[in-house]
mmCIF file of C-alpha atoms and ligand atoms in Angstrom:
data_model
loop_
_atom_site.group_PDB
_atom_site.id
_atom_site.type_symbol
_atom_site.label_atom_id
_atom_site.label_comp_id
_atom_site.label_asym_id
_atom_site.label_seq_id
_atom_site.Cartn_x
_atom_site.Cartn_y
_atom_site.Cartn_z
ATOM 1 C CA UNK B 1 20.620 14.145 -6.440
ATOM 2 C CA UNK B 2 17.581 14.724 -4.264
ATOM 3 C CA UNK B 3 14.463 15.651 -6.085
ATOM 4 C CA UNK B 4 11.004 16.291 -4.875
ATOM 5 C CA UNK B 5 8.455 13.745 -5.923
ATOM 6 C CA UNK B 6 5.966 15.151 -8.339
ATOM 7 C CA UNK B 7 2.530 15.283 -6.829
ATOM 8 C CA UNK B 8 0.712 15.259 -10.116
ATOM 9 C CA UNK B 9 1.406 13.896 -13.524
ATOM 10 C CA UNK B 10 0.397 14.616 -17.043
ATOM 11 C CA UNK B 11 -1.797 11.605 -17.575
ATOM 12 C CA UNK B 12 -3.535 9.312 -15.167
ATOM 13 C CA UNK B 13 -5.673 7.553 -17.729
ATOM 14 C CA UNK B 14 -5.936 3.852 -18.111
ATOM 15 C CA UNK B 15 -2.622 2.107 -17.942
ATOM 16 C CA UNK B 16 -0.448 3.078 -20.845
ATOM 17 C CA UNK B 17 3.092 2.425 -21.957
ATOM 18 C CA UNK B 18 5.850 4.885 -21.068
ATOM 19 C CA UNK B 19 9.188 5.189 -19.165
ATOM 20 C CA UNK B 20 10.318 5.936 -15.258
ATOM 21 C CA UNK B 21 12.355 6.654 -11.760
ATOM 22 C CA UNK B 22 12.823 5.451 -8.226
ATOM 23 C CA UNK B 23 10.749 6.854 -5.422
ATOM 24 C CA UNK B 24 12.080 10.250 -4.568
ATOM 25 C CA UNK B 25 11.517 11.597 -1.155
ATOM 26 C CA UNK B 26 12.385 14.656 0.844
ATOM 27 C CA UNK B 27 11.975 14.489 4.568
ATOM 28 C CA UNK B 28 11.470 17.445 6.877
ATOM 29 C CA UNK B 29 12.488 16.724 10.440
ATOM 30 C CA UNK B 30 12.322 19.428 13.067
ATOM 31 C CA UNK B 31 12.703 22.167 10.487
ATOM 32 C CA UNK B 32 15.719 20.497 8.956
ATOM 33 C CA UNK B 33 15.494 19.245 5.453
ATOM 34 C CA UNK B 34 16.910 15.795 5.133
ATOM 35 C CA UNK B 35 16.936 15.050 1.482
ATOM 36 C CA UNK B 36 16.798 11.452 0.483
ATOM 37 C CA UNK B 37 18.024 10.659 -2.945
ATOM 38 C CA UNK B 38 16.721 7.281 -3.760
ATOM 39 C CA UNK B 39 18.449 6.605 -7.014
ATOM 40 C CA UNK B 40 21.052 4.200 -8.140
ATOM 41 C CA UNK B 41 19.177 1.220 -6.823
ATOM 42 C CA UNK B 42 20.763 -1.807 -8.392
ATOM 43 C CA UNK B 43 18.510 -3.595 -10.740
ATOM 44 C CA UNK B 44 18.467 -6.929 -12.387
ATOM 45 C CA UNK B 45 17.339 -6.591 -15.963
ATOM 46 C CA UNK B 46 13.692 -7.524 -16.179
ATOM 47 C CA UNK B 47 12.770 -10.304 -18.507
ATOM 48 C CA UNK B 48 9.566 -11.990 -19.523
ATOM 49 C CA UNK B 49 8.238 -14.508 -18.956
ATOM 50 C CA UNK B 50 9.114 -14.404 -15.312
ATOM 51 C CA UNK B 51 10.949 -17.509 -14.272
ATOM 52 C CA UNK B 52 9.246 -19.668 -11.674
ATOM 53 C CA UNK B 53 9.526 -18.108 -8.265
ATOM 54 C CA UNK B 54 11.978 -19.573 -5.864
ATOM 55 C CA UNK B 55 10.188 -18.921 -2.607
ATOM 56 C CA UNK B 56 12.592 -17.514 -0.118
ATOM 57 C CA UNK B 57 11.387 -15.706 2.940
ATOM 58 C CA UNK B 58 14.908 -14.834 3.940
ATOM 59 C CA UNK B 59 16.311 -15.475 7.386
ATOM 60 C CA UNK B 60 14.015 -17.450 9.637
ATOM 61 C CA UNK B 61 11.600 -14.911 11.001
ATOM 62 C CA UNK B 62 10.715 -15.011 14.644
ATOM 63 C CA UNK B 63 8.660 -12.561 16.612
ATOM 64 C CA UNK B 64 9.847 -11.682 20.073
ATOM 65 C CA UNK B 65 9.811 -8.922 22.656
ATOM 66 C CA UNK B 66 8.608 -5.524 21.568
ATOM 67 C CA UNK B 67 7.506 -6.788 18.161
ATOM 68 C CA UNK B 68 4.781 -9.024 19.586
ATOM 69 C CA UNK B 69 1.360 -7.616 18.751
ATOM 70 C CA UNK B 70 -0.831 -6.525 21.661
ATOM 71 C CA UNK B 71 -4.063 -8.505 22.112
ATOM 72 C CA UNK B 72 -6.618 -7.528 19.466
ATOM 73 C CA UNK B 73 -8.879 -6.222 22.242
ATOM 74 C CA UNK B 74 -6.335 -3.437 22.799
ATOM 75 C CA UNK B 75 -6.283 -2.419 19.132
ATOM 76 C CA UNK B 76 -9.972 -2.088 18.354
ATOM 77 C CA UNK B 77 -10.326 -5.752 17.427
ATOM 78 C CA UNK B 78 -7.583 -5.531 14.796
ATOM 79 C CA UNK B 79 -5.316 -8.547 15.213
ATOM 80 C CA UNK B 80 -1.700 -7.689 14.391
ATOM 81 C CA UNK B 81 -0.639 -11.323 14.719
ATOM 82 C CA UNK B 82 -3.212 -12.330 12.092
ATOM 83 C CA UNK B 83 -2.047 -9.525 9.789
ATOM 84 C CA UNK B 84 1.492 -10.840 10.185
ATOM 85 C CA UNK B 85 0.380 -14.373 9.311
ATOM 86 C CA UNK B 86 -1.328 -13.123 6.144
ATOM 87 C CA UNK B 87 1.886 -11.279 5.254
ATOM 88 C CA UNK B 88 3.975 -14.414 5.852
ATOM 89 C CA UNK B 89 1.742 -16.437 3.517
ATOM 90 C CA UNK B 90 2.088 -13.842 0.757
ATOM 91 C CA UNK B 91 5.872 -13.695 1.168
ATOM 92 C CA UNK B 92 6.050 -17.495 0.936
ATOM 93 C CA UNK B 93 4.842 -17.294 -2.679
ATOM 94 C CA UNK B 94 8.195 -15.703 -3.496
ATOM 95 C CA UNK B 95 8.716 -12.805 -5.926
ATOM 96 C CA UNK B 96 5.332 -11.626 -7.217
ATOM 97 C CA UNK B 97 5.829 -9.255 -10.166
ATOM 98 C CA UNK B 98 2.825 -8.655 -12.456
ATOM 99 C CA UNK B 99 2.117 -11.470 -14.878
ATOM 100 C CA UNK B 100 4.113 -14.071 -12.930
ATOM 101 C CA UNK B 101 2.873 -17.487 -11.822
ATOM 102 C CA UNK B 102 3.508 -16.446 -8.224
ATOM 103 C CA UNK B 103 1.297 -13.367 -8.415
ATOM 104 C CA UNK B 104 -1.516 -15.567 -9.705
ATOM 105 C CA UNK B 105 -1.090 -17.682 -6.603
ATOM 106 C CA UNK B 106 -1.165 -14.519 -4.491
ATOM 107 C CA UNK B 107 -4.370 -13.452 -6.249
ATOM 108 C CA UNK B 108 -5.949 -16.852 -5.615
ATOM 109 C CA UNK B 109 -4.871 -16.580 -1.992
ATOM 110 C CA UNK B 110 -6.286 -13.062 -1.503
ATOM 111 C CA UNK B 111 -9.551 -14.091 -3.173
ATOM 112 C CA UNK B 112 -9.947 -17.222 -1.071
ATOM 113 C CA UNK B 113 -9.267 -15.345 2.179
ATOM 114 C CA UNK B 114 -11.783 -12.636 1.253
ATOM 115 C CA UNK B 115 -14.360 -15.284 0.379
ATOM 116 C CA UNK B 116 -13.704 -16.950 3.709
ATOM 117 C CA UNK B 117 -14.383 -13.636 5.478
ATOM 118 C CA UNK B 118 -17.720 -13.356 3.667
ATOM 119 C CA UNK B 119 -16.676 -10.299 1.629
ATOM 120 C CA UNK B 120 -18.335 -9.362 -1.639
ATOM 121 C CA UNK B 121 -15.565 -9.337 -4.235
ATOM 122 C CA UNK B 122 -15.192 -7.376 -7.447
ATOM 123 C CA UNK B 123 -12.269 -8.362 -9.679
ATOM 124 C CA UNK B 124 -10.923 -6.341 -12.571
ATOM 125 C CA UNK B 125 -8.491 -8.153 -14.832
ATOM 126 C CA UNK B 126 -6.920 -5.758 -17.320
ATOM 127 C CA UNK B 127 -4.037 -5.546 -19.743
ATOM 128 C CA UNK B 128 -1.405 -2.965 -18.907
ATOM 129 C CA UNK B 129 0.795 -1.557 -21.644
ATOM 130 C CA UNK B 130 4.234 -1.370 -20.044
ATOM 131 C CA UNK B 131 7.713 -0.638 -21.423
ATOM 132 C CA UNK B 132 8.415 -4.386 -21.303
ATOM 133 C CA UNK B 133 5.224 -5.310 -23.117
ATOM 134 C CA UNK B 134 1.585 -5.986 -22.356
ATOM 135 C CA UNK B 135 1.098 -7.503 -18.918
ATOM 136 C CA UNK B 136 -2.030 -9.036 -17.409
ATOM 137 C CA UNK B 137 -2.889 -7.319 -14.128
ATOM 138 C CA UNK B 138 -5.722 -7.682 -11.667
ATOM 139 C CA UNK B 139 -7.299 -5.481 -9.018
ATOM 140 C CA UNK B 140 -9.310 -7.300 -6.370
ATOM 141 C CA UNK B 141 -11.803 -5.197 -4.417
ATOM 142 C CA UNK B 142 -13.640 -6.330 -1.283
ATOM 143 C CA UNK B 143 -16.868 -4.356 -0.953
ATOM 144 C CA UNK B 144 -18.625 -3.870 2.353
ATOM 145 C CA UNK B 145 -21.948 -2.161 1.649
ATOM 146 C CA UNK B 146 -23.141 0.872 3.598
ATOM 147 C CA UNK B 147 -26.603 2.243 4.290
ATOM 148 C CA UNK B 148 -25.864 5.487 2.418
ATOM 149 C CA UNK B 149 -24.157 6.579 -0.787
ATOM 150 C CA UNK B 150 -20.658 7.335 0.510
ATOM 151 C CA UNK B 151 -17.620 5.109 0.078
ATOM 152 C CA UNK B 152 -14.440 4.941 2.146
ATOM 153 C CA UNK B 153 -11.738 3.392 -0.028
ATOM 154 C CA UNK B 154 -8.744 1.568 1.468
ATOM 155 C CA UNK B 155 -5.781 0.700 -0.773
ATOM 156 C CA UNK B 156 -2.755 -1.582 -0.773
ATOM 157 C CA UNK B 157 -0.600 -2.980 -3.550
ATOM 158 C CA UNK B 158 0.236 -6.673 -3.563
ATOM 159 C CA UNK B 159 2.650 -6.884 -6.513
ATOM 160 C CA UNK B 160 6.393 -6.887 -5.884
ATOM 161 C CA UNK B 161 9.172 -5.070 -7.684
ATOM 162 C CA UNK B 162 10.533 -6.975 -10.662
ATOM 163 C CA UNK B 163 13.892 -7.879 -9.133
ATOM 164 C CA UNK B 164 15.571 -11.259 -8.786
ATOM 165 C CA UNK B 165 14.819 -12.904 -5.431
ATOM 166 C CA UNK B 166 12.867 -9.889 -4.190
ATOM 167 C CA UNK B 167 9.981 -11.054 -1.979
ATOM 168 C CA UNK B 168 8.712 -7.666 -0.786
ATOM 169 C CA UNK B 169 7.811 -8.521 2.810
ATOM 170 C CA UNK B 170 7.460 -4.821 3.630
ATOM 171 C CA UNK B 171 6.991 -3.416 0.120
ATOM 172 C CA UNK B 172 3.767 -5.061 -1.032
ATOM 173 C CA UNK B 173 3.477 -7.754 1.646
ATOM 174 C CA UNK B 174 2.838 -5.994 4.960
ATOM 175 C CA UNK B 175 0.140 -3.572 3.830
ATOM 176 C CA UNK B 176 -1.634 -6.409 2.027
ATOM 177 C CA UNK B 177 -1.537 -8.527 5.198
ATOM 178 C CA UNK B 178 -2.921 -5.524 7.077
ATOM 179 C CA UNK B 179 -5.764 -5.027 4.595
ATOM 180 C CA UNK B 180 -6.661 -8.735 4.697
ATOM 181 C CA UNK B 181 -7.055 -8.424 8.461
ATOM 182 C CA UNK B 182 -9.091 -5.247 7.924
ATOM 183 C CA UNK B 183 -11.341 -7.178 5.540
ATOM 184 C CA UNK B 184 -11.713 -9.993 8.058
ATOM 185 C CA UNK B 185 -12.940 -7.480 10.629
ATOM 186 C CA UNK B 186 -15.135 -5.294 8.438
ATOM 187 C CA UNK B 187 -16.757 -7.853 6.137
ATOM 188 C CA UNK B 188 -18.398 -9.522 9.108
ATOM 189 C CA UNK B 189 -19.276 -6.270 10.891
ATOM 190 C CA UNK B 190 -22.551 -4.338 10.965
ATOM 191 C CA UNK B 191 -23.562 -2.055 8.103
ATOM 192 C CA UNK B 192 -22.429 1.510 8.616
ATOM 193 C CA UNK B 193 -23.315 4.774 6.875
ATOM 194 C CA UNK B 194 -20.571 4.579 4.261
ATOM 195 C CA UNK B 195 -19.569 1.550 2.285
ATOM 196 C CA UNK B 196 -15.963 0.461 2.835
ATOM 197 C CA UNK B 197 -14.156 -0.841 -0.229
ATOM 198 C CA UNK B 198 -10.761 -2.454 0.224
ATOM 199 C CA UNK B 199 -8.780 -2.557 -3.018
ATOM 200 C CA UNK B 200 -5.862 -4.938 -3.480
ATOM 201 C CA UNK B 201 -3.969 -3.352 -6.356
ATOM 202 C CA UNK B 202 -1.644 -4.859 -8.923
ATOM 203 C CA UNK B 203 1.197 -3.062 -10.718
ATOM 204 C CA UNK B 204 2.232 -0.361 -8.263
ATOM 205 C CA UNK B 205 5.869 -0.965 -9.068
ATOM 206 C CA UNK B 206 7.735 0.112 -12.172
ATOM 207 C CA UNK B 207 8.245 -2.715 -14.640
ATOM 208 C CA UNK B 208 11.121 -1.619 -16.849
ATOM 209 C CA UNK B 209 13.739 -0.214 -14.488
ATOM 210 C CA UNK B 210 14.176 0.888 -10.905
ATOM 211 C CA UNK B 211 13.656 4.499 -11.860
ATOM 212 C CA UNK B 212 10.158 5.671 -11.064
ATOM 213 C CA UNK B 213 8.137 7.263 -13.814
ATOM 214 C CA UNK B 214 4.594 8.506 -13.892
ATOM 215 C CA UNK B 215 3.782 6.286 -16.826
ATOM 216 C CA UNK B 216 5.471 3.067 -15.661
ATOM 217 C CA UNK B 217 3.986 2.809 -12.163
ATOM 218 C CA UNK B 218 0.694 2.639 -10.227
ATOM 219 C CA UNK B 219 -1.029 0.733 -13.049
ATOM 220 C CA UNK B 220 -3.640 -0.793 -10.769
ATOM 221 C CA UNK B 221 -4.455 2.478 -9.038
ATOM 222 C CA UNK B 222 -4.774 4.330 -12.336
ATOM 223 C CA UNK B 223 -7.037 1.573 -13.623
ATOM 224 C CA UNK B 224 -9.241 1.664 -10.512
ATOM 225 C CA UNK B 225 -9.546 5.468 -10.481
ATOM 226 C CA UNK B 226 -10.392 5.512 -14.198
ATOM 227 C CA UNK B 227 -13.021 2.786 -13.826
ATOM 228 C CA UNK B 228 -14.625 4.500 -10.847
ATOM 229 C CA UNK B 229 -14.745 7.754 -12.790
ATOM 230 C CA UNK B 230 -16.542 6.030 -15.670
ATOM 231 C CA UNK B 231 -19.002 4.229 -13.372
ATOM 232 C CA UNK B 232 -19.720 7.437 -11.442
ATOM 233 C CA UNK B 233 -18.609 5.865 -8.146
ATOM 234 C CA UNK B 234 -15.621 8.205 -7.863
ATOM 235 C CA UNK B 235 -17.952 11.006 -6.751
ATOM 236 C CA UNK B 236 -19.158 8.804 -3.898
ATOM 237 C CA UNK B 237 -15.681 8.400 -2.367
ATOM 238 C CA UNK B 238 -15.316 10.403 0.852
ATOM 239 C CA UNK B 239 -11.702 9.434 1.509
ATOM 240 C CA UNK B 240 -8.931 7.155 0.241
ATOM 241 C CA UNK B 241 -6.531 5.653 2.782
ATOM 242 C CA UNK B 242 -3.465 3.997 1.254
ATOM 243 C CA UNK B 243 -1.163 1.872 3.387
ATOM 244 C CA UNK B 244 2.298 0.991 2.029
ATOM 245 C CA UNK B 245 5.411 -0.166 3.928
ATOM 246 C CA UNK B 246 3.854 0.008 7.390
ATOM 247 C CA UNK B 247 4.897 -3.303 8.973
ATOM 248 C CA UNK B 248 8.601 -2.753 9.632
ATOM 249 C CA UNK B 249 10.203 -2.806 13.053
ATOM 250 C CA UNK B 250 11.030 0.639 14.528
ATOM 251 C CA UNK B 251 8.298 2.199 12.440
ATOM 252 C CA UNK B 252 8.127 5.991 12.085
ATOM 253 C CA UNK B 253 5.528 7.471 9.792
ATOM 254 C CA UNK B 254 5.807 11.025 8.527
ATOM 255 C CA UNK B 255 2.997 13.136 7.118
ATOM 256 C CA UNK B 256 3.047 12.782 3.326
ATOM 257 C CA UNK B 257 2.919 16.292 1.884
ATOM 258 C CA UNK B 258 1.087 15.350 -1.319
ATOM 259 C CA UNK B 259 -1.804 13.891 0.668
ATOM 260 C CA UNK B 260 -4.999 15.769 1.506
ATOM 261 C CA UNK B 261 -4.408 17.945 4.561
ATOM 262 C CA UNK B 262 -7.680 17.481 6.448
ATOM 263 C CA UNK B 263 -7.432 13.709 6.029
ATOM 264 C CA UNK B 264 -3.812 13.701 7.197
ATOM 265 C CA UNK B 265 -4.833 15.809 10.198
ATOM 266 C CA UNK B 266 -7.615 13.333 10.985
ATOM 267 C CA UNK B 267 -5.265 10.325 10.829
ATOM 268 C CA UNK B 268 -2.639 12.059 12.981
ATOM 269 C CA UNK B 269 -5.257 13.230 15.520
ATOM 270 C CA UNK B 270 -6.574 9.684 15.710
ATOM 271 C CA UNK B 271 -3.079 8.254 16.177
ATOM 272 C CA UNK B 272 -2.370 10.790 18.940
ATOM 273 C CA UNK B 273 -5.639 9.967 20.689
ATOM 274 C CA UNK B 274 -4.715 6.270 20.631
ATOM 275 C CA UNK B 275 -1.263 7.017 22.085
ATOM 276 C CA UNK B 276 0.842 6.435 18.960
ATOM 277 C CA UNK B 277 2.524 9.822 18.586
ATOM 278 C CA UNK B 278 5.857 7.996 18.842
ATOM 279 C CA UNK B 279 5.018 6.240 15.543
ATOM 280 C CA UNK B 280 3.052 8.949 13.712
ATOM 281 C CA UNK B 281 5.582 11.787 13.840
ATOM 282 C CA UNK B 282 5.210 15.477 13.152
ATOM 283 C CA UNK B 283 7.740 15.585 10.296
ATOM 284 C CA UNK B 284 6.889 15.539 6.628
ATOM 285 C CA UNK B 285 7.939 13.616 3.538
ATOM 286 C CA UNK B 286 6.836 13.603 -0.069
ATOM 287 C CA UNK B 287 6.238 10.267 -1.736
ATOM 288 C CA UNK B 288 4.745 9.366 -5.088
ATOM 289 C CA UNK B 289 2.497 6.338 -4.698
ATOM 290 C CA UNK B 290 -0.895 4.705 -5.401
ATOM 291 C CA UNK B 291 -2.832 7.627 -3.884
ATOM 292 C CA UNK B 292 -1.666 9.874 -6.754
ATOM 293 C CA UNK B 293 -4.338 8.971 -9.306
ATOM 294 C CA UNK B 294 -7.045 9.792 -6.734
ATOM 295 C CA UNK B 295 -5.427 13.065 -5.640
ATOM 296 C CA UNK B 296 -5.148 13.984 -9.301
ATOM 297 C CA UNK B 297 -8.884 13.427 -9.754
ATOM 298 C CA UNK B 298 -9.718 15.597 -6.745
ATOM 299 C CA UNK B 299 -10.523 12.787 -4.302
ATOM 300 C CA UNK B 300 -9.257 13.250 -0.708
ATOM 301 C CA UNK B 301 -6.457 10.711 -0.216
ATOM 302 C CA UNK B 302 -3.574 9.911 2.112
ATOM 303 C CA UNK B 303 -0.477 7.737 1.810
ATOM 304 C CA UNK B 304 0.468 6.154 5.146
ATOM 305 C CA UNK B 305 4.060 5.052 4.548
ATOM 306 C CA UNK B 306 7.498 4.738 6.156
ATOM 307 C CA UNK B 307 9.835 4.806 3.194
ATOM 308 C CA UNK B 308 12.681 6.728 4.831
ATOM 309 C CA UNK B 309 13.599 4.278 7.603
ATOM 310 C CA UNK B 310 13.557 1.261 5.307
ATOM 311 C CA UNK B 311 15.667 3.056 2.733
ATOM 312 C CA UNK B 312 18.190 4.222 5.324
ATOM 313 C CA UNK B 313 18.525 0.646 6.575
ATOM 314 C CA UNK B 314 19.287 -0.501 3.036
ATOM 315 C CA UNK B 315 16.304 -2.860 2.801
ATOM 316 C CA UNK B 316 14.100 -1.000 0.333
ATOM 317 C CA UNK B 317 13.999 -2.656 -3.116
ATOM 318 C CA UNK B 318 16.681 -5.134 -2.114
ATOM 319 C CA UNK B 319 16.697 -8.851 -1.374
ATOM 320 C CA UNK B 320 16.885 -7.804 2.297
ATOM 321 C CA UNK B 321 13.171 -6.943 2.266
ATOM 322 C CA UNK B 322 12.297 -10.173 4.055
ATOM 323 C CA UNK B 323 9.839 -11.372 6.687
ATOM 324 C CA UNK B 324 12.297 -10.987 9.567
ATOM 325 C CA UNK B 325 12.006 -7.200 9.131
ATOM 326 C CA UNK B 326 8.275 -7.269 9.881
ATOM 327 C CA UNK B 327 6.723 -6.569 13.270
ATOM 328 C CA UNK B 328 3.213 -7.758 14.195
ATOM 329 C CA UNK B 329 3.099 -4.859 16.647
ATOM 330 C CA UNK B 330 3.673 -2.276 13.891
ATOM 331 C CA UNK B 331 0.905 -3.921 11.866
ATOM 332 C CA UNK B 332 -1.393 -3.803 14.903
ATOM 333 C CA UNK B 333 -0.753 -0.100 15.512
ATOM 334 C CA UNK B 334 -1.278 1.011 11.924
ATOM 335 C CA UNK B 335 -4.300 -1.278 11.633
ATOM 336 C CA UNK B 336 -5.747 0.257 14.797
ATOM 337 C CA UNK B 337 -5.227 3.798 13.485
ATOM 338 C CA UNK B 338 -6.782 3.033 10.092
ATOM 339 C CA UNK B 339 -9.712 1.230 11.703
ATOM 340 C CA UNK B 340 -10.383 4.121 14.096
ATOM 341 C CA UNK B 341 -10.018 6.658 11.276
ATOM 342 C CA UNK B 342 -12.629 4.715 9.294
ATOM 343 C CA UNK B 343 -14.888 4.887 12.385
ATOM 344 C CA UNK B 344 -14.336 8.652 12.582
ATOM 345 C CA UNK B 345 -15.162 9.025 8.907
ATOM 346 C CA UNK B 346 -18.341 6.990 9.428
ATOM 347 C CA UNK B 347 -19.521 9.528 11.993
ATOM 348 C CA UNK B 348 -19.045 12.597 9.787
HETATM 349 ZN ZN1 ZN J 1 8.466 -0.710 -4.159
#
């Protein structure tokens, strides 16, 4: 049965143990309500420790025709082909659920790329209490200093759903590839008014079952929001931009109704100005995701996501979520929009 995703939850404290449910989403298209019931996703029973990953990127991916990224000069310097390459490297580590050997390799990879870009890095290793036990998790934050006090926070999750042979090319991979390219661009750029922090989050996915729950999900985001509240940095955040599932072919992004309206308007205005109104559509969806803990704490936040298309195609949370579904051009377009939105925010 379709159910609206809850925008807020009872507790967004530090990661704690509790139960869950698949992403629920309701899509409004042209005044028509298309309800998506995203339940009944088949699940392999999770077990710990995670067996060694068997890297499998799925069918041989090749990029041709309309999926080729435009030259970076046409997308504000953001290189969609590079973002795709970062995504491919992450996918090649195989399934990357929290606490696995493969996610450690992904963490080492993200860290070494960020170091190579000259980013300042802040790592937070923490223990998450989950329904399947205590799991080590790690948030990795690239910090680009600003001249003033404000912070623009970009988010992605890099963990993958705890499913056999699930490599998460789109769900966890693509947005992380995009944010690595964003870090490459911004860490070497000039200082601007606001700092830009790019957080690579662990533990977005539920650990115990496929069913999403407020207490068995978004561990890394809850941890980050809680830490920033304690440090006082939360008050400095002007906007949070979360990217999730934005690299698929035939991308169509709907406004996420739980996101902050002025920020959504800004992103959609920016996309329209850049000529991407065929990707950033006027319809609306409601998705529970890593932006939730920030919304709950009163921080302006947006989730930029295309969950509906991927679900309708039968790829979401299945072994079909492989690299051949990813388009460098989609990465380039979303990267361009996020980059230009950050520029707009810098001028406010
Ligand atoms: Zn997922």
